[in-house]
Short mmCIF file of C-alpha atoms in Angstrom, two decimals:
data_model
loop_
_atom_site.label_atom_id
_atom_site.label_comp_id
_atom_site.label_asym_id
_atom_site.label_seq_id
_atom_site.Cartn_x
_atom_site.Cartn_y
_atom_site.Cartn_z
CA MET A 198 153.43 67.49 166.34
CA SER A 199 154.03 69.87 169.27
CA ILE A 200 154.53 72.78 166.88
CA GLN A 201 151.23 71.97 165.20
CA ILE A 202 149.50 71.84 168.59
CA TYR A 203 151.01 75.23 169.40
CA ILE A 204 149.77 76.71 166.11
CA LEU A 205 146.27 75.25 166.41
CA SER A 206 145.94 76.36 170.04
CA LYS A 207 146.94 79.92 169.15
CA LEU A 208 144.44 79.93 166.29
CA MET A 209 141.73 78.79 168.72
CA ASP A 210 142.25 82.14 170.46
CA GLU A 211 142.39 84.32 167.35
CA ASN A 212 143.32 84.41 163.68
CA ASN A 213 147.06 84.83 163.35
CA TYR A 214 150.05 84.81 161.03
CA PRO A 215 153.27 82.80 161.28
CA TYR A 216 155.68 85.66 161.91
CA LYS A 217 153.62 86.94 164.85
CA LEU A 218 153.54 83.46 166.41
CA LYS A 219 157.30 83.18 166.03
CA LYS A 220 157.74 86.55 167.75
CA GLU A 221 155.49 85.39 170.60
CA LEU A 222 157.62 82.27 170.95
CA SER A 223 160.78 84.33 171.21
CA THR A 224 159.73 86.69 174.00
CA PRO A 225 160.36 86.82 176.88
CA ILE A 226 162.07 83.39 176.70
CA PRO A 227 163.60 82.52 173.32
CA PHE A 228 161.70 79.25 172.88
CA ASP A 229 162.14 79.53 169.13
CA LYS A 230 165.91 79.22 169.58
CA LEU A 231 165.59 76.48 172.21
CA LEU A 232 163.38 74.51 169.83
CA ASN A 233 165.51 75.44 166.81
CA LEU A 234 162.34 76.78 165.19
CA SER A 235 163.01 78.93 162.16
CA GLU A 236 160.41 80.94 160.32
CA SER A 237 160.62 78.52 157.40
CA LYS A 238 159.86 75.57 159.73
CA LEU A 239 156.89 77.44 161.13
CA TYR A 240 155.62 78.20 157.61
CA TYR A 241 156.13 74.52 156.74
CA HIS A 242 153.85 73.51 159.62
CA PHE A 243 151.23 76.08 158.59
CA GLU A 244 151.39 74.62 155.06
CA SER A 245 151.07 71.08 156.42
CA LEU A 246 148.09 72.04 158.58
CA SER A 247 146.53 73.78 155.59
CA LYS A 248 146.92 70.65 153.42
CA GLN A 249 145.27 68.60 156.18
CA GLY A 250 142.36 71.06 156.14
CA LEU A 251 142.98 72.07 159.76
CA VAL A 252 143.74 75.74 159.04
CA GLU A 253 142.89 78.07 156.19
CA GLN A 254 144.19 81.36 154.96
CA VAL A 255 141.57 84.05 155.57
CA GLU A 256 143.40 87.25 154.74
CA ILE A 257 146.56 88.70 153.23
CA ILE A 258 147.80 91.90 154.82
CA LYS A 259 149.85 93.97 152.43
CA GLU A 260 152.27 96.54 153.77
CA GLU A 261 154.57 98.78 151.81
CA HIS A 262 158.21 97.63 151.86
CA ARG A 263 157.27 94.58 153.96
CA PRO A 264 156.43 91.00 153.04
CA ASP A 265 152.74 90.13 152.85
CA LYS A 266 151.28 88.64 156.01
CA GLN A 267 149.18 85.53 155.47
CA VAL A 268 146.57 85.42 158.21
CA PHE A 269 145.24 81.98 159.10
CA SER A 270 142.17 80.71 160.90
CA ILE A 271 141.49 77.29 162.39
CA THR A 272 138.81 75.25 160.61
CA ASP A 273 136.09 73.13 162.22
CA LYS A 274 138.18 70.09 161.33
CA GLY A 275 141.15 71.72 163.08
CA ARG A 276 139.05 72.32 166.20
CA LYS A 277 138.17 68.62 166.26
CA GLN A 278 141.73 67.46 165.56
CA LEU A 279 143.46 69.62 168.19
CA PRO A 280 142.35 67.48 171.17
CA LEU A 281 143.26 64.29 169.27
CA LYS A 282 146.75 65.62 168.59
CA ILE A 283 147.15 66.54 172.26
CA TYR A 284 146.06 63.05 173.38
CA LYS A 285 148.50 61.49 170.88
CA VAL A 286 151.45 63.51 172.15
CA ILE A 287 150.62 62.56 175.74
CA GLU A 288 150.25 58.88 174.82
CA ASP A 289 153.50 58.79 172.83
CA ALA A 290 155.60 60.77 175.32
CA GLU A 291 158.21 58.83 177.22
CA SER A 292 158.88 61.74 179.55
CA ILE A 293 157.05 64.80 180.77
CA SER A 294 159.45 67.04 178.87
CA GLU A 295 158.15 65.52 175.62
CA MET A 296 154.63 66.72 176.34
CA ILE A 297 155.12 70.26 177.62
CA VAL A 298 153.16 71.83 174.75
CA ALA A 299 150.34 69.34 175.29
CA LEU A 300 150.26 70.09 179.03
CA VAL A 301 150.10 73.82 178.39
CA ASN A 302 147.04 73.18 176.22
CA LEU A 303 145.08 70.85 178.49
CA ARG A 304 142.16 73.26 178.33
CA PHE A 305 141.33 71.73 174.92
CA VAL A 306 141.00 68.15 176.21
CA GLU A 307 139.06 66.24 178.83
CA THR A 308 141.21 65.65 181.91
CA ASN A 309 139.38 62.41 182.67
CA LYS A 310 140.78 61.02 179.39
CA VAL A 311 144.34 62.08 180.25
CA ILE A 312 144.36 60.58 183.76
CA PRO A 313 144.27 56.90 182.61
CA ILE A 314 147.10 57.60 180.15
CA ILE A 315 149.29 58.94 182.97
CA GLU A 316 148.27 56.08 185.28
CA LYS A 317 149.39 53.64 182.58
CA LYS A 318 152.74 55.44 182.27
CA ILE A 319 153.27 55.10 186.03
CA GLU A 320 152.38 51.42 185.88
CA GLN A 321 154.77 50.83 182.95
CA SER A 322 157.57 52.67 184.76
CA LEU A 323 157.07 50.56 187.89
CA ILE A 324 157.20 47.41 185.76
CA ARG A 325 160.43 48.62 184.10
CA LYS A 326 161.92 49.32 187.52
CA ASP A 327 161.03 45.82 188.70
CA GLN A 328 162.45 44.28 185.53
CA LEU A 329 165.66 46.24 185.96
CA ASN A 330 165.95 45.03 189.54
CA GLN A 331 165.44 41.41 188.44
CA ILE A 332 168.05 41.72 185.70
CA TYR A 333 170.53 43.29 188.09
CA HIS A 334 170.21 40.41 190.54
CA GLN A 335 170.66 37.86 187.75
CA ILE A 336 173.89 39.34 186.42
CA ASP A 337 176.93 37.30 187.26
CA VAL A 338 179.70 39.85 187.39
CA VAL A 339 183.39 39.47 187.96
CA SER A 340 184.76 41.70 190.66
CA SER A 341 186.59 43.93 188.17
CA THR A 342 183.31 45.10 186.62
CA ARG A 343 181.16 45.12 189.77
CA GLU A 344 181.63 48.87 190.32
CA VAL A 345 180.47 49.71 186.80
CA VAL A 346 177.45 47.42 187.02
CA ASP A 347 176.51 48.86 190.42
CA PHE A 348 176.90 52.38 189.07
CA MET A 349 174.69 51.66 186.04
CA GLU A 350 172.04 49.96 188.14
CA SER A 351 172.00 52.86 190.57
CA TYR A 352 171.82 55.37 187.72
CA TYR A 353 168.90 53.67 185.95
CA VAL A 354 166.95 53.05 189.15
CA SER A 355 167.43 56.68 190.14
CA GLN A 356 166.22 57.86 186.72
CA LEU A 357 163.15 55.64 186.89
CA GLU A 358 162.33 56.72 190.45
CA GLN A 359 162.63 60.37 189.45
CA SER A 360 160.40 59.78 186.44
CA ILE A 361 157.82 57.89 188.52
CA HIS A 362 157.83 60.70 191.08
CA TRP A 363 157.04 63.35 188.46
CA TRP A 364 154.41 61.18 186.72
CA LYS A 365 152.71 60.87 190.14
CA VAL A 366 152.94 64.62 190.76
CA LEU A 367 151.38 65.25 187.35
CA LEU A 368 148.66 62.68 188.03
CA GLU A 369 147.78 64.33 191.34
CA LYS A 370 147.62 67.75 189.69
CA LEU A 371 145.32 66.37 186.99
CA LYS A 372 143.06 64.73 189.55
CA THR A 373 142.84 67.90 191.65
CA LYS A 374 142.51 70.07 188.53
CA THR A 375 145.46 72.23 189.59
CA ILE A 376 147.11 71.96 186.20
#
């Protein structure tokens, strides 16, 4: 869904064609390679968005000795669906890294609708941390496995604390409108 959000957000700015968007993704940082995004995958997402009625082909640019460029525009339905797709990615994300594309496109959503989602994620993480702590204290471990259990508990608590920290940083930035 992140690729579709990227496409729709770019089409909100201007009509565009897949190859140009792929080039933009590859410079200056090769995000296309990091995301393993080939041109065919990008065209697939354009096709999918077109079938959903969210984008439409508005022009074909023909150049000699070059493939035709299919220029797309976002539809009214696409304009309405973009915020919904962003909210869905944020709701479904288990980590901030899973919602980077959504965060970059917050200008298309209402921050006051995102804040409760993030607050819920913090609350759920705190509950998980508490549950982990309870489980740890209930485990009856023989001395030979104590080190491993302690290591795992420390690892998971550390991961949760780090996650909670960054959820809180994000929440503060949303509340102060600095992101």
